[in-house]
Amino acid sequence: MDFSNEDAVTRRIEVLKQRAQAMRDHDFYFYNQPVQEVLGGSKVIVNGREMGMYASYSYLGLVGHPRINEAAKRAIDQFGTGTHGVRTLAGSLTIHRELEETIAEFKHADDAITYTSGYATNLTVISTLMGRGDYVLSDKLNHASIVDGCLMSGAEFRRFKHNDMDDLEKRLQQVPEGAARLVVADAVFSMDGDVIDLPKMVGLCRKYGAYLMMDEAHSVGVLGKTGRGIEEHYDLWGSVDIKMGTLSKTIPSAGGYVAGRKELIDFLRHGSRAYIFSAALPPGQAAAANEAFKVILDEPWRIEKLRHNAELFINGLKGLGFDTMLTSTAIVPVLCGTDERAFALTQACQRQDVFVLPVVSPAVPEGLSRLRATVLASHEDDEIKRAMGIIGKAGKEIGIIP
Ligand SMILES: *Cc1c(COP(=O)(O)O)cnc(C)c1O
């Protein structure tokens, strides 16, 4: 390919190349940093240095849990590492059914279906259920995989203001009579850490006859007394029609799922293209996920500890003068403002062995660049206090806090 042409693709590639180079020149390039080793639940080795892990989605600290590792190894010994191809043509392994039954029980649903990633799950589920002439109403801060699923479906795609139920109602009123409608949102928002107003949303869905889909990537293991997520959190069991989640965050594996009524899951099993035309989860990953749900129920102290740690971290950062937005969960945005400041704060933290990462525009709106820090159940109080001390001192030097 000749990159000397001045066409649009060449220009795009050149713009990215220059932006990345400028960041490297400032030692601000934090993309895909190599993690060489994972030590226990809360430390990693990056660039040869041991750092406290504040950028993980493994909220309950289950990566490396002995029971989960053991389950994966046993499954590999029993089934090998692959799945022969797609389940419908090559045979469905018993471990896949076991996992789906475990998920259904955990989510208080009739049944569940699994896919190879959370991203693929949103893409295929939304585009299977919705089509031309239907309406999807999506929170403005929803995850990219939801947005892509909506666009792929060909349905009318309407975005309502973030967690704003008045705006959602306005948009529901604009849907033509008789058109199918789906309301979809993250249960806990992946960049801001705030929780969806489920009670009001459920009320609106019932009033306007809309299906309700929740993406629980950041709420399973985090919300609810036993970690079962958003419905347990609000004591609104049975209010969500399409309970979607990922197996790659709190659940230390890979894959995605939807739990719901039997008819819905049967329909997806016969109609969703990522299920029919793509191979199933590898047995080791399926077994690891299956065991992880059981560990969550057997070790409820992790959920309590996570809640304690989130409170300690959020209140501590607020006390130092940081703006942590509306978070009440383990995702803690540390608002910096400009990209430059977010990079500078990241750099200062990493130089003192606190592994955090920045999120800058266009992933978040311009002027709202931040550290997207997380706390885990596996952090100890003194570790969190040390990290906050470093973030606070650097924040002062950079001029983010007074
Ligand atoms: C991470 C994430 C996904 C995608 O899940 P993967 O398993 O990583 O593909 C979907 N939705 C939300 C809200 C997420 O944060």
CSV table of C-alpha atoms and ligand atoms in Angstrom, one decimal:
chain,number,residue,atom,x,y,z
A,1,MET,CA,0.0,0.0,0.0
A,2,ASP,CA,1.3,3.4,-0.9
A,3,PHE,CA,1.0,5.8,2.1
A,4,SER,CA,2.3,8.8,0.1
A,5,ASN,CA,-1.2,9.5,-1.2
A,6,GLU,CA,-2.9,12.4,0.4
A,7,ASP,CA,-6.3,10.6,0.8
A,8,ALA,CA,-8.5,10.7,3.9
A,9,VAL,CA,-7.2,7.3,5.3
A,10,THR,CA,-3.6,8.4,4.9
A,11,ARG,CA,-4.3,11.7,6.7
A,12,ARG,CA,-6.1,9.9,9.5
A,13,ILE,CA,-3.2,7.6,10.0
A,14,GLU,CA,-0.8,10.5,10.0
A,15,VAL,CA,-2.8,12.5,12.6
A,16,LEU,CA,-2.8,9.6,15.0
A,17,LYS,CA,0.8,8.9,14.4
A,18,GLN,CA,1.8,12.5,15.2
A,19,ARG,CA,-0.5,12.6,18.3
A,20,ALA,CA,1.0,9.4,19.7
A,21,GLN,CA,4.6,10.7,18.9
A,22,ALA,CA,3.9,14.0,20.7
A,23,MET,CA,2.7,12.0,23.8
A,24,ARG,CA,5.8,9.8,23.7
A,25,ASP,CA,8.0,12.9,23.5
A,26,HIS,CA,6.5,14.1,26.8
A,27,ASP,CA,6.7,10.7,28.4
A,28,PHE,CA,2.8,10.9,28.4
A,29,TYR,CA,2.2,7.7,26.4
A,30,PHE,CA,0.3,5.3,28.7
A,31,TYR,CA,-1.3,3.2,26.0
A,32,ASN,CA,-1.1,-0.6,26.5
A,33,GLN,CA,1.6,-0.5,29.1
A,34,PRO,CA,3.1,-4.0,29.6
A,35,VAL,CA,2.0,-5.7,32.8
A,36,GLN,CA,4.6,-8.3,33.4
A,37,GLU,CA,3.2,-10.0,36.4
A,38,VAL,CA,0.1,-9.9,38.6
A,39,LEU,CA,1.0,-10.2,42.3
A,40,GLY,CA,-2.0,-11.3,44.5
A,41,GLY,CA,-5.1,-9.2,44.0
A,42,SER,CA,-3.8,-5.7,44.3
A,43,LYS,CA,-0.2,-5.3,42.9
A,44,VAL,CA,1.3,-5.6,39.4
A,45,ILE,CA,4.8,-5.4,38.0
A,46,VAL,CA,5.0,-2.8,35.2
A,47,ASN,CA,8.2,-1.9,33.5
A,48,GLY,CA,10.0,-3.9,36.1
A,49,ARG,CA,8.5,-2.1,39.0
A,50,GLU,CA,6.0,-3.2,41.6
A,51,MET,CA,3.0,-0.9,41.6
A,52,GLY,CA,-0.3,-0.7,43.5
A,53,MET,CA,-3.0,-1.6,41.1
A,54,TYR,CA,-5.6,1.2,40.7
A,55,ALA,CA,-6.7,0.6,37.2
A,56,SER,CA,-8.3,-2.9,37.4
A,57,TYR,CA,-11.9,-3.9,36.9
A,58,SER,CA,-11.4,-7.0,38.9
A,59,TYR,CA,-13.3,-5.3,41.7
A,60,LEU,CA,-13.5,-8.3,44.1
A,61,GLY,CA,-9.8,-9.1,43.5
A,62,LEU,CA,-10.6,-12.5,42.0
A,63,VAL,CA,-7.9,-12.7,39.4
A,64,GLY,CA,-5.7,-15.6,40.4
A,65,HIS,CA,-8.1,-17.0,43.0
A,66,PRO,CA,-7.0,-20.6,43.7
A,67,ARG,CA,-10.4,-22.1,43.4
A,68,ILE,CA,-11.0,-20.3,40.1
A,69,ASN,CA,-7.6,-21.3,38.7
A,70,GLU,CA,-8.2,-24.9,39.7
A,71,ALA,CA,-11.6,-25.0,38.0
A,72,ALA,CA,-10.0,-23.7,34.8
A,73,LYS,CA,-7.2,-26.3,34.9
A,74,ARG,CA,-9.7,-29.2,35.5
A,75,ALA,CA,-11.8,-28.1,32.5
A,76,ILE,CA,-8.7,-28.0,30.3
A,77,ASP,CA,-7.9,-31.5,31.3
A,78,GLN,CA,-11.4,-32.7,30.6
A,79,PHE,CA,-12.2,-30.7,27.4
A,80,GLY,CA,-8.9,-29.4,26.1
A,81,THR,CA,-8.5,-25.8,25.1
A,82,GLY,CA,-10.8,-25.3,22.2
A,83,THR,CA,-14.5,-25.9,21.4
A,84,HIS,CA,-14.4,-27.6,18.0
A,85,GLY,CA,-16.2,-24.6,16.5
A,86,VAL,CA,-19.7,-23.2,16.9
A,87,ARG,CA,-21.9,-24.9,19.5
A,88,THR,CA,-24.9,-25.4,17.2
A,89,LEU,CA,-22.8,-27.4,14.7
A,90,ALA,CA,-19.9,-28.9,16.7
A,91,GLY,CA,-21.8,-29.8,20.0
A,92,SER,CA,-22.3,-27.8,23.1
A,93,LEU,CA,-20.0,-28.7,26.0
A,94,THR,CA,-21.6,-29.5,29.3
A,95,ILE,CA,-19.5,-26.8,30.9
A,96,HIS,CA,-21.3,-24.2,28.8
A,97,ARG,CA,-24.7,-25.3,30.0
A,98,GLU,CA,-23.4,-25.4,33.6
A,99,LEU,CA,-22.2,-21.8,33.3
A,100,GLU,CA,-25.5,-20.6,31.8
A,101,GLU,CA,-27.4,-22.3,34.6
A,102,THR,CA,-25.1,-20.7,37.2
A,103,ILE,CA,-25.6,-17.3,35.7
A,104,ALA,CA,-29.4,-17.7,35.5
A,105,GLU,CA,-29.5,-18.7,39.1
A,106,PHE,CA,-27.2,-15.8,40.2
A,107,LYS,CA,-29.3,-13.3,38.3
A,108,HIS,CA,-32.7,-14.8,39.4
A,109,ALA,CA,-33.6,-15.5,35.8
A,110,ASP,CA,-35.1,-18.5,33.9
A,111,ASP,CA,-32.1,-19.0,31.7
A,112,ALA,CA,-29.0,-17.3,30.3
A,113,ILE,CA,-26.9,-17.4,27.1
A,114,THR,CA,-23.2,-16.7,26.8
A,115,TYR,CA,-21.0,-15.2,24.1
A,116,THR,CA,-17.3,-14.7,23.7
A,117,SER,CA,-17.1,-11.1,24.8
A,118,GLY,CA,-19.3,-8.4,26.4
A,119,TYR,CA,-18.8,-6.3,23.3
A,120,ALA,CA,-20.1,-9.1,21.0
A,121,THR,CA,-23.0,-9.6,23.4
A,122,ASN,CA,-24.3,-6.1,23.2
A,123,LEU,CA,-23.7,-6.0,19.4
A,124,THR,CA,-25.6,-9.2,18.7
A,125,VAL,CA,-28.3,-9.0,21.3
A,126,ILE,CA,-29.5,-5.5,20.5
A,127,SER,CA,-29.3,-6.0,16.7
A,128,THR,CA,-31.1,-9.3,17.0
A,129,LEU,CA,-34.0,-7.9,19.1
A,130,MET,CA,-34.3,-4.5,17.3
A,131,GLY,CA,-34.7,-3.6,13.7
A,132,ARG,CA,-35.9,-1.1,11.2
A,133,GLY,CA,-38.9,0.9,12.4
A,134,ASP,CA,-38.2,0.1,16.1
A,135,TYR,CA,-36.9,2.6,18.6
A,136,VAL,CA,-33.9,2.3,20.9
A,137,LEU,CA,-33.4,4.9,23.7
A,138,SER,CA,-29.9,4.9,25.1
A,139,ASP,CA,-28.3,6.9,27.9
A,140,LYS,CA,-25.8,9.4,26.5
A,141,LEU,CA,-22.9,7.8,28.5
A,142,ASN,CA,-23.6,4.2,27.6
A,143,HIS,CA,-20.7,2.0,26.7
A,144,ALA,CA,-19.5,2.0,23.1
A,145,SER,CA,-20.6,-1.6,22.6
A,146,ILE,CA,-24.2,-0.6,23.3
A,147,VAL,CA,-24.0,2.3,20.8
A,148,ASP,CA,-22.5,0.0,18.2
A,149,GLY,CA,-25.3,-2.6,18.7
A,150,CYS,CA,-27.9,0.1,18.4
A,151,LEU,CA,-26.4,1.4,15.1
A,152,MET,CA,-26.0,-2.1,13.7
A,153,SER,CA,-29.7,-2.9,14.5
A,154,GLY,CA,-30.9,-0.3,12.0
A,155,ALA,CA,-33.5,0.9,14.6
A,156,GLU,CA,-34.2,4.6,15.3
A,157,PHE,CA,-31.5,5.5,17.8
A,158,ARG,CA,-32.3,8.2,20.3
A,159,ARG,CA,-29.9,9.2,23.1
A,160,PHE,CA,-31.3,10.7,26.3
A,161,LYS,CA,-29.4,13.0,28.7
A,162,HIS,CA,-27.3,11.0,31.2
A,163,ASN,CA,-29.4,9.5,33.9
A,164,ASP,CA,-32.1,12.1,33.3
A,165,MET,CA,-35.5,10.4,33.6
A,166,ASP,CA,-37.5,13.5,32.5
A,167,ASP,CA,-35.5,13.6,29.2
A,168,LEU,CA,-36.1,9.8,28.8
A,169,GLU,CA,-39.9,10.3,29.3
A,170,LYS,CA,-39.9,13.1,26.7
A,171,ARG,CA,-38.2,10.8,24.2
A,172,LEU,CA,-40.5,7.9,25.0
A,173,GLN,CA,-43.5,10.2,24.3
A,174,GLN,CA,-42.0,10.9,20.8
A,175,VAL,CA,-42.0,7.2,19.8
A,176,PRO,CA,-44.9,6.6,17.3
A,177,GLU,CA,-47.7,4.4,18.6
A,178,GLY,CA,-47.3,0.7,17.9
A,179,ALA,CA,-43.5,0.9,17.4
A,180,ALA,CA,-41.4,-1.5,19.5
A,181,ARG,CA,-39.2,0.3,22.0
A,182,LEU,CA,-36.1,-0.7,24.1
A,183,VAL,CA,-34.6,1.4,26.8
A,184,VAL,CA,-30.9,0.5,27.5
A,185,ALA,CA,-28.4,1.8,30.0
A,186,ASP,CA,-25.3,0.8,32.0
A,187,ALA,CA,-26.2,0.0,35.6
A,188,VAL,CA,-23.0,1.6,36.8
A,189,PHE,CA,-21.4,3.9,34.3
A,190,SER,CA,-18.0,2.9,33.2
A,191,MET,CA,-16.3,6.3,33.3
A,192,ASP,CA,-18.2,8.1,36.0
A,193,GLY,CA,-19.0,5.3,38.5
A,194,ASP,CA,-22.6,6.6,39.2
A,195,VAL,CA,-25.6,4.3,39.4
A,196,ILE,CA,-28.6,4.4,37.1
A,197,ASP,CA,-31.9,5.5,38.5
A,198,LEU,CA,-33.5,2.1,38.0
A,199,PRO,CA,-36.8,2.7,40.0
A,200,LYS,CA,-37.8,5.7,37.8
A,201,MET,CA,-36.6,4.0,34.7
A,202,VAL,CA,-38.7,0.9,35.4
A,203,GLY,CA,-41.7,3.0,36.0
A,204,LEU,CA,-41.3,4.7,32.6
A,205,CYS,CA,-40.7,1.4,30.8
A,206,ARG,CA,-43.9,0.1,32.2
A,207,LYS,CA,-45.9,3.3,31.5
A,208,TYR,CA,-44.7,3.4,27.9
A,209,GLY,CA,-44.5,-0.4,27.2
A,210,ALA,CA,-40.8,-0.5,26.6
A,211,TYR,CA,-38.4,-3.4,27.1
A,212,LEU,CA,-35.6,-2.6,29.6
A,213,MET,CA,-32.0,-3.8,29.1
A,214,MET,CA,-29.3,-3.2,31.7
A,215,ASP,CA,-25.5,-3.6,31.1
A,216,GLU,CA,-24.1,-4.9,34.4
A,217,ALA,CA,-20.4,-4.9,33.5
A,218,HIS,CA,-19.6,-2.8,36.5
A,219,SER,CA,-22.4,-3.7,38.9
A,220,VAL,CA,-22.1,-7.5,39.3
A,221,GLY,CA,-20.1,-8.2,42.4
A,222,VAL,CA,-20.3,-4.4,43.2
A,223,LEU,CA,-24.0,-3.6,43.9
A,224,GLY,CA,-26.4,-5.5,46.1
A,225,LYS,CA,-25.8,-7.2,49.4
A,226,THR,CA,-24.7,-10.5,47.7
A,227,GLY,CA,-23.2,-8.8,44.7
A,228,ARG,CA,-26.0,-9.8,42.3
A,229,GLY,CA,-26.2,-6.3,40.8
A,230,ILE,CA,-28.7,-3.6,40.1
A,231,GLU,CA,-31.9,-5.4,40.8
A,232,GLU,CA,-30.7,-6.5,44.2
A,233,HIS,CA,-29.4,-3.0,45.0
A,234,TYR,CA,-32.8,-1.5,44.6
A,235,ASP,CA,-34.7,-4.6,45.7
A,236,LEU,CA,-36.4,-4.6,42.3
A,237,TRP,CA,-36.1,-8.2,41.3
A,238,GLY,CA,-37.8,-9.0,38.0
A,239,SER,CA,-37.8,-5.4,36.7
A,240,VAL,CA,-35.1,-5.8,34.1
A,241,ASP,CA,-36.1,-7.8,30.9
A,242,ILE,CA,-32.6,-8.2,29.4
A,243,LYS,CA,-29.9,-8.6,32.1
A,244,MET,CA,-26.6,-8.3,30.2
A,245,GLY,CA,-23.2,-8.6,31.8
A,246,THR,CA,-19.6,-9.4,31.0
A,247,LEU,CA,-17.4,-12.2,32.3
A,248,SER,CA,-14.2,-10.1,32.0
A,249,LYS,CA,-14.3,-7.8,35.0
A,250,THR,CA,-15.5,-8.9,38.4
A,251,ILE,CA,-15.7,-12.4,36.9
A,252,PRO,CA,-12.0,-13.0,36.1
A,253,SER,CA,-12.5,-14.7,32.7
A,254,ALA,CA,-13.7,-13.5,29.3
A,255,GLY,CA,-17.1,-13.5,27.6
A,256,GLY,CA,-20.5,-11.9,28.0
A,257,TYR,CA,-24.0,-13.1,28.8
A,258,VAL,CA,-27.7,-12.2,28.8
A,259,ALA,CA,-30.0,-13.6,31.5
A,260,GLY,CA,-33.8,-13.3,31.2
A,261,ARG,CA,-37.1,-15.1,30.5
A,262,LYS,CA,-36.9,-18.5,28.9
A,263,GLU,CA,-38.6,-17.3,25.7
A,264,LEU,CA,-36.1,-14.5,25.3
A,265,ILE,CA,-33.1,-16.7,25.7
A,266,ASP,CA,-34.5,-19.3,23.4
A,267,PHE,CA,-35.1,-16.6,20.8
A,268,LEU,CA,-31.5,-15.4,21.1
A,269,ARG,CA,-30.1,-18.9,20.9
A,270,HIS,CA,-31.9,-19.4,17.6
A,271,GLY,CA,-31.4,-15.9,16.2
A,272,SER,CA,-28.3,-14.1,17.4
A,273,ARG,CA,-25.5,-14.2,14.9
A,274,ALA,CA,-22.6,-14.1,17.4
A,275,TYR,CA,-24.0,-17.3,18.9
A,276,ILE,CA,-24.7,-19.1,15.6
A,277,PHE,CA,-21.7,-18.0,13.6
A,278,SER,CA,-18.9,-17.8,16.3
A,279,ALA,CA,-17.3,-20.4,18.4
A,280,ALA,CA,-18.2,-20.7,22.1
A,281,LEU,CA,-16.0,-19.7,25.1
A,282,PRO,CA,-13.0,-21.9,25.6
A,283,PRO,CA,-13.7,-24.5,28.3
A,284,GLY,CA,-11.1,-23.2,30.7
A,285,GLN,CA,-12.7,-19.7,30.6
A,286,ALA,CA,-16.2,-21.1,30.9
A,287,ALA,CA,-15.2,-23.1,34.0
A,288,ALA,CA,-13.4,-20.1,35.5
A,289,ALA,CA,-16.4,-17.9,35.1
A,290,ASN,CA,-18.7,-20.7,36.5
A,291,GLU,CA,-16.6,-21.0,39.6
A,292,ALA,CA,-16.2,-17.3,40.1
A,293,PHE,CA,-20.0,-16.8,40.6
A,294,LYS,CA,-19.8,-19.4,43.3
A,295,VAL,CA,-16.8,-17.8,45.0
A,296,ILE,CA,-18.7,-14.5,45.1
A,297,LEU,CA,-21.6,-16.2,47.0
A,298,ASP,CA,-19.2,-18.1,49.3
A,299,GLU,CA,-17.0,-15.1,50.2
A,300,PRO,CA,-19.4,-12.2,50.9
A,301,TRP,CA,-16.7,-10.4,52.9
A,302,ARG,CA,-15.3,-9.3,49.5
A,303,ILE,CA,-18.3,-7.2,48.7
A,304,GLU,CA,-18.3,-5.6,52.1
A,305,LYS,CA,-14.6,-4.9,51.9
A,306,LEU,CA,-15.1,-3.4,48.4
A,307,ARG,CA,-17.8,-1.1,49.7
A,308,HIS,CA,-15.6,0.0,52.6
A,309,ASN,CA,-12.6,0.6,50.3
A,310,ALA,CA,-14.7,2.6,47.8
A,311,GLU,CA,-16.0,4.8,50.7
A,312,LEU,CA,-12.5,5.3,52.1
A,313,PHE,CA,-11.1,6.2,48.6
A,314,ILE,CA,-13.9,8.5,47.5
A,315,ASN,CA,-14.2,10.4,50.8
A,316,GLY,CA,-10.4,10.7,51.1
A,317,LEU,CA,-10.1,12.2,47.6
A,318,LYS,CA,-13.0,14.5,48.2
A,319,GLY,CA,-11.4,15.6,51.5
A,320,LEU,CA,-8.2,16.5,49.6
A,321,GLY,CA,-10.3,18.8,47.3
A,322,PHE,CA,-10.7,16.5,44.2
A,323,ASP,CA,-13.9,16.4,42.2
A,324,THR,CA,-14.9,12.7,42.0
A,325,MET,CA,-18.2,13.5,40.1
A,326,LEU,CA,-21.2,11.5,41.2
A,327,THR,CA,-19.5,8.2,41.9
A,328,SER,CA,-20.6,6.0,44.7
A,329,THR,CA,-18.9,2.8,43.5
A,330,ALA,CA,-15.5,1.3,43.0
A,331,ILE,CA,-15.0,3.4,39.8
A,332,VAL,CA,-13.6,6.7,41.0
A,333,PRO,CA,-13.1,9.4,38.4
A,334,VAL,CA,-10.5,12.0,39.6
A,335,LEU,CA,-11.3,15.0,37.5
A,336,CYS,CA,-8.3,16.8,36.1
A,337,GLY,CA,-9.8,19.1,33.4
A,338,THR,CA,-7.4,19.2,30.4
A,339,ASP,CA,-5.8,16.1,28.8
A,340,GLU,CA,-2.4,17.6,29.7
A,341,ARG,CA,-3.2,17.6,33.5
A,342,ALA,CA,-4.6,14.1,33.4
A,343,PHE,CA,-1.4,12.9,31.7
A,344,ALA,CA,0.8,14.8,34.2
A,345,LEU,CA,-1.1,13.3,37.2
A,346,THR,CA,-0.8,9.8,35.7
A,347,GLN,CA,2.9,10.3,35.2
A,348,ALA,CA,3.5,11.5,38.7
A,349,CYS,CA,1.5,8.6,40.2
A,350,GLN,CA,3.2,6.0,38.1
A,351,ARG,CA,6.6,7.4,39.0
A,352,GLN,CA,5.7,6.7,42.6
A,353,ASP,CA,4.4,3.2,41.9
A,354,VAL,CA,0.7,3.9,41.9
A,355,PHE,CA,-0.6,2.3,38.7
A,356,VAL,CA,-3.5,4.5,37.4
A,357,LEU,CA,-4.5,5.4,33.9
A,358,PRO,CA,-6.0,8.5,32.3
A,359,VAL,CA,-9.1,8.8,30.3
A,360,VAL,CA,-9.1,11.8,27.9
A,361,SER,CA,-11.2,13.1,25.1
A,362,PRO,CA,-12.8,11.8,22.9
A,363,ALA,CA,-13.6,8.9,25.4
A,364,VAL,CA,-14.9,11.6,27.7
A,365,PRO,CA,-16.1,15.1,26.9
A,366,GLU,CA,-13.4,17.8,26.4
A,367,GLY,CA,-12.5,19.5,29.7
A,368,LEU,CA,-13.5,16.4,31.7
A,369,SER,CA,-10.3,14.5,31.3
A,370,ARG,CA,-9.5,12.5,34.4
A,371,LEU,CA,-7.8,9.6,36.1
A,372,ARG,CA,-10.2,6.7,36.0
A,373,ALA,CA,-9.1,5.1,39.2
A,374,THR,CA,-10.6,2.0,40.8
A,375,VAL,CA,-10.4,0.4,44.2
A,376,LEU,CA,-10.5,-3.3,44.8
A,377,ALA,CA,-11.6,-5.6,47.6
A,378,SER,CA,-8.0,-6.8,47.8
A,379,HIS,CA,-6.6,-3.4,48.8
A,380,GLU,CA,-5.7,-2.8,52.4
A,381,ASP,CA,-6.5,0.5,54.1
A,382,ASP,CA,-2.9,1.6,54.4
A,383,GLU,CA,-2.3,0.9,50.7
A,384,ILE,CA,-5.3,3.1,49.7
A,385,LYS,CA,-4.1,5.8,52.1
A,386,ARG,CA,-0.6,5.8,50.6
A,387,ALA,CA,-2.1,6.0,47.1
A,388,MET,CA,-4.2,8.9,48.1
A,389,GLY,CA,-1.3,10.7,49.6
A,390,ILE,CA,0.6,10.4,46.3
A,391,ILE,CA,-2.4,11.5,44.2
A,392,GLY,CA,-3.0,14.4,46.6
A,393,LYS,CA,0.6,15.7,46.5
A,394,ALA,CA,0.9,15.5,42.8
A,395,GLY,CA,-2.6,17.0,42.3
A,396,LYS,CA,-1.4,20.0,44.3
A,397,GLU,CA,1.8,20.4,42.3
A,398,ILE,CA,0.0,20.2,39.0
A,399,GLY,CA,-2.6,22.7,40.3
A,400,ILE,CA,-5.7,20.4,40.1
A,401,ILE,CA,-6.4,21.0,43.8
A,402,PRO,CA,-5.6,24.1,45.9
B,1,LIG,C1,-16.2,-3.6,29.4
B,1,LIG,C2,-17.6,-3.4,29.0
B,1,LIG,C3,-18.2,-4.1,28.0
B,1,LIG,C4,-17.5,-5.1,27.1
B,1,LIG,O1,-17.2,-6.2,27.8
B,1,LIG,P1,-15.9,-7.1,27.3
B,1,LIG,O2,-16.2,-8.4,27.9
B,1,LIG,O3,-14.7,-6.5,27.7
B,1,LIG,O4,-16.0,-7.2,25.8
B,1,LIG,C5,-19.6,-3.8,27.8
B,1,LIG,N1,-20.2,-2.9,28.5
B,1,LIG,C6,-19.6,-2.2,29.5
B,1,LIG,C7,-20.4,-1.2,30.2
B,1,LIG,C8,-18.3,-2.4,29.7
B,1,LIG,O5,-17.7,-1.6,30.7
